[in-house]
Tab-separated table of C-alpha atoms in Angstrom:
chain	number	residue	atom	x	y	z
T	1	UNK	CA	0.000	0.000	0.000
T	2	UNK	CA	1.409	3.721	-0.927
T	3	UNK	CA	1.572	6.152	1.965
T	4	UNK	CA	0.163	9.447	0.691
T	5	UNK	CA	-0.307	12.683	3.207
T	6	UNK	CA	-2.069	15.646	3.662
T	7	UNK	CA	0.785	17.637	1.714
T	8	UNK	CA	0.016	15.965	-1.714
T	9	UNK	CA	-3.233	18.308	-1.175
T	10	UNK	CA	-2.995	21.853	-1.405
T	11	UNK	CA	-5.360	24.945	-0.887
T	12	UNK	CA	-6.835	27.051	-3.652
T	13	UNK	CA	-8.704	30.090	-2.950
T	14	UNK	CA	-11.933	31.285	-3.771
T	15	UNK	CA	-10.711	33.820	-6.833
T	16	UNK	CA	-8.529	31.213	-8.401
T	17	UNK	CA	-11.261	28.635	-9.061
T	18	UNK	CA	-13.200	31.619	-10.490
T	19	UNK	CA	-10.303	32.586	-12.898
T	20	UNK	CA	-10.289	28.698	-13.737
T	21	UNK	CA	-13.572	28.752	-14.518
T	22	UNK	CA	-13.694	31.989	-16.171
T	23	UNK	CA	-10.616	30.586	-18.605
T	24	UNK	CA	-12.242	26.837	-18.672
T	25	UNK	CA	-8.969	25.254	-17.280
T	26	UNK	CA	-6.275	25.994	-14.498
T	27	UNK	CA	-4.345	28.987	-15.156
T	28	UNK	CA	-0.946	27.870	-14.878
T	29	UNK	CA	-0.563	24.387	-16.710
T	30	UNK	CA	-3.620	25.059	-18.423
T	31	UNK	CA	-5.272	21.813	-16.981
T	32	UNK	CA	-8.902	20.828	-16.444
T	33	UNK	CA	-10.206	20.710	-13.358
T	34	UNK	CA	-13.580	18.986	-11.584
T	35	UNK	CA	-14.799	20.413	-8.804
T	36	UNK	CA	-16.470	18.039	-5.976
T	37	UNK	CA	-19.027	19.397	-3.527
T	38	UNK	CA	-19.024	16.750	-0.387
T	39	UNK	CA	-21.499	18.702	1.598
T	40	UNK	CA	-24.774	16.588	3.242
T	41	UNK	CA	-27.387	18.221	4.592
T	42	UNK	CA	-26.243	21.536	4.031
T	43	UNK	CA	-25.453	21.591	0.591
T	44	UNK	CA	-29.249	23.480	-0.241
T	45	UNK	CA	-28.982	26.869	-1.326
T	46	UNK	CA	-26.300	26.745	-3.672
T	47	UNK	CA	-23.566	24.793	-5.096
T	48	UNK	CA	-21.076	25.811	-7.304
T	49	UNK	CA	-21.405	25.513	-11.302
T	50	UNK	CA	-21.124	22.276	-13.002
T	51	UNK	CA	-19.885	20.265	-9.744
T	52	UNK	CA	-20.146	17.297	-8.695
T	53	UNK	CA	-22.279	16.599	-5.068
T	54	UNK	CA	-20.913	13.321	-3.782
T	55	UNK	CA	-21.848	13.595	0.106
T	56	UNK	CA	-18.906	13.033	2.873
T	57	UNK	CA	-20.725	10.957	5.455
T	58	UNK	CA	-21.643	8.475	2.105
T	59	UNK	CA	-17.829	8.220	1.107
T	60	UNK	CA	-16.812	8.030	4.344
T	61	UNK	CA	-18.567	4.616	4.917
T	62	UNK	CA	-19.591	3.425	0.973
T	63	UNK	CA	-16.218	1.610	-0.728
T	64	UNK	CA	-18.269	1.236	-3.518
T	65	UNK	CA	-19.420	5.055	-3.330
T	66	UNK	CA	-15.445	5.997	-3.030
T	67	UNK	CA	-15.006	4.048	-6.244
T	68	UNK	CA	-17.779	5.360	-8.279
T	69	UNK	CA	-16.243	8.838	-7.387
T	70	UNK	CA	-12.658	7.799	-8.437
T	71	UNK	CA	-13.604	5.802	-11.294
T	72	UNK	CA	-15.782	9.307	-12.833
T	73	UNK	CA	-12.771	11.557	-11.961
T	74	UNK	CA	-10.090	9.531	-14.102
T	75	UNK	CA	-12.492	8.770	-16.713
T	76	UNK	CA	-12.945	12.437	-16.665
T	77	UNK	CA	-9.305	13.064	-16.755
T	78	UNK	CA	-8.565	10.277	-19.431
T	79	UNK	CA	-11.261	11.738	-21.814
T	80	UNK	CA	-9.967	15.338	-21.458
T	81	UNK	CA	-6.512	14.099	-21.958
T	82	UNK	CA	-7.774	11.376	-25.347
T	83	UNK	CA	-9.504	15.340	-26.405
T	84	UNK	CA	-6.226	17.173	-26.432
T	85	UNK	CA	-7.768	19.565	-24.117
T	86	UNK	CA	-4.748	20.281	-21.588
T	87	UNK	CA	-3.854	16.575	-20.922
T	88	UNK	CA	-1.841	16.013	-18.122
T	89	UNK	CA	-3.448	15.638	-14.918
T	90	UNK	CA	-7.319	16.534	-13.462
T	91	UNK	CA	-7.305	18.937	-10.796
T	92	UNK	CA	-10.016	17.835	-8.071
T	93	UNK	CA	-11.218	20.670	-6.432
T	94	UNK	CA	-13.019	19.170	-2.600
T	95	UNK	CA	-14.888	21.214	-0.728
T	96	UNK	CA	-17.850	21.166	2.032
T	97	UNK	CA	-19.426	24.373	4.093
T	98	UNK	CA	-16.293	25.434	5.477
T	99	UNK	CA	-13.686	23.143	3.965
T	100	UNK	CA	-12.089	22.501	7.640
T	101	UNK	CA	-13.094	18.679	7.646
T	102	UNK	CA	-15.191	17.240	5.502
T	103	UNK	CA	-13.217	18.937	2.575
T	104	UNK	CA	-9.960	17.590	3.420
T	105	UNK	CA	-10.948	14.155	4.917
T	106	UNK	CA	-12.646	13.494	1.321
T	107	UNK	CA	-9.465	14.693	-0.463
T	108	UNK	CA	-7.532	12.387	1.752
T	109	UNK	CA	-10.105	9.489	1.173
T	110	UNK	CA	-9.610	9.947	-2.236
T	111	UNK	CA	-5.281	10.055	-1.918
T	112	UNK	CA	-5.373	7.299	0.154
T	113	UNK	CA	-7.718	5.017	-2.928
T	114	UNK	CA	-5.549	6.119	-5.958
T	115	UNK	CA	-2.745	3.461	-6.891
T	116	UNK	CA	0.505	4.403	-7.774
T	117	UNK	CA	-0.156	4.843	-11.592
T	118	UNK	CA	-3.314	6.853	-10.661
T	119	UNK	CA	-1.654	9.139	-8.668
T	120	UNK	CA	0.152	11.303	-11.316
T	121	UNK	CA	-3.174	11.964	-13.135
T	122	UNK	CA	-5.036	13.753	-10.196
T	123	UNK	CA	-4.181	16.977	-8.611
T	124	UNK	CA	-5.851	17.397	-5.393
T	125	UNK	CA	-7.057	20.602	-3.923
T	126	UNK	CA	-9.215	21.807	-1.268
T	127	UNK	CA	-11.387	25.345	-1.777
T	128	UNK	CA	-9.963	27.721	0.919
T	129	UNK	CA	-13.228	28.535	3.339
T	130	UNK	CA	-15.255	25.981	1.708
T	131	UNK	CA	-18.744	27.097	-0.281
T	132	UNK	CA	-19.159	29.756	2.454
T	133	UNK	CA	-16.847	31.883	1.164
T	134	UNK	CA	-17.576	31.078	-2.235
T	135	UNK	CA	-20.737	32.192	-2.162
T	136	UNK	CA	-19.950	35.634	-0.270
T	137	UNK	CA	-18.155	36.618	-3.252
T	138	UNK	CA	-19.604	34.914	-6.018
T	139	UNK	CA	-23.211	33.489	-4.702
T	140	UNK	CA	-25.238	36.034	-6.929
T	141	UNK	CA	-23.480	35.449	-9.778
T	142	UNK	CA	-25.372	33.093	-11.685
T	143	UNK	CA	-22.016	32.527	-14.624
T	144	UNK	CA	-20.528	30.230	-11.597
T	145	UNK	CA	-22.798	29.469	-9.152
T	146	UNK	CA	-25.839	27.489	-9.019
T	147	UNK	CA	-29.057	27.552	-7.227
T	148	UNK	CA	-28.099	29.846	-5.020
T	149	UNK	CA	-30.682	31.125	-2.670
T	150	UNK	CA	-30.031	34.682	-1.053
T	151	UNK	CA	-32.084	34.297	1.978
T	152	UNK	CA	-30.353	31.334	3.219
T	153	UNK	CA	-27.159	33.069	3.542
T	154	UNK	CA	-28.038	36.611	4.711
């Protein structure tokens, strides 16, 4: 078994996922990118554009759940790269409410399922402040957010 840790993940904030999905890709290698929303309960009121909701406590205790996620994110990153569209790796963007937990313990769930050929073709990140920062910046903004429902957040 491959010992990954928490510094193969890094931190992206808020206004760099919006400049990657303002450009369609990340802005220095020019990769693509998947972002994965691992709220529960909370994850009404708005989610960010074109992510993917696969719910924490559900990875947490679902192998099969864990797999579905990882086998979507390098099929994802295997099309992209069969496209011509950036190649190289997918950058997996985790985040929950606050992105002080659930965020990172997905990202790690994740790290800790990927083999040693998998590895190089996933970046992982976690979104700095989780969707509550997101959306106190960009929650009215329809171009990247989502379903986004004012009242729930004033």
């Amino acid at each position: 078994m491959d010992s990954y840790s928490i510094t193969n993940v890094k931190y992206l904030d808020p206004s760099e996922l919006h400049r990657w999905m303002i450009e369609g890709h990340t802005t220095t290698l020019q990769e693509p990118f998947q972002v994965v929303d691992v709220r529960g309960s909370d994850y009404m009121g708005g989610h960010i554009r074109d992510g993917w909701h696969f719910a924490y406590s559900r990875l947490k205790q679902d192998p099969g759940y864990l797999r579905e996620l990882k086998r979507d994110l390098l099929q994802k990153q295997q099309q992209v790269a069969a496209d011509g569209d950036g190649g190289g790796a997918l950058n997996v963007v985790f985040h929950c409410m606050l992105s002080q937990q659930r965020g990172p313990s997905a990202a790690m769930l994740l790290l800790r399922s990927l083999d040693t050929a998998e590895l190089p073709r996933c970046r992982l990140w976690v979104l700095r402040g989780g969707f509550s920062s997101w959306q106190a910046v960009y929650g009215d903004d329809a171009s990247v957010t989502e379903g986004y429902l004012e009242d729930l957040w004033r």
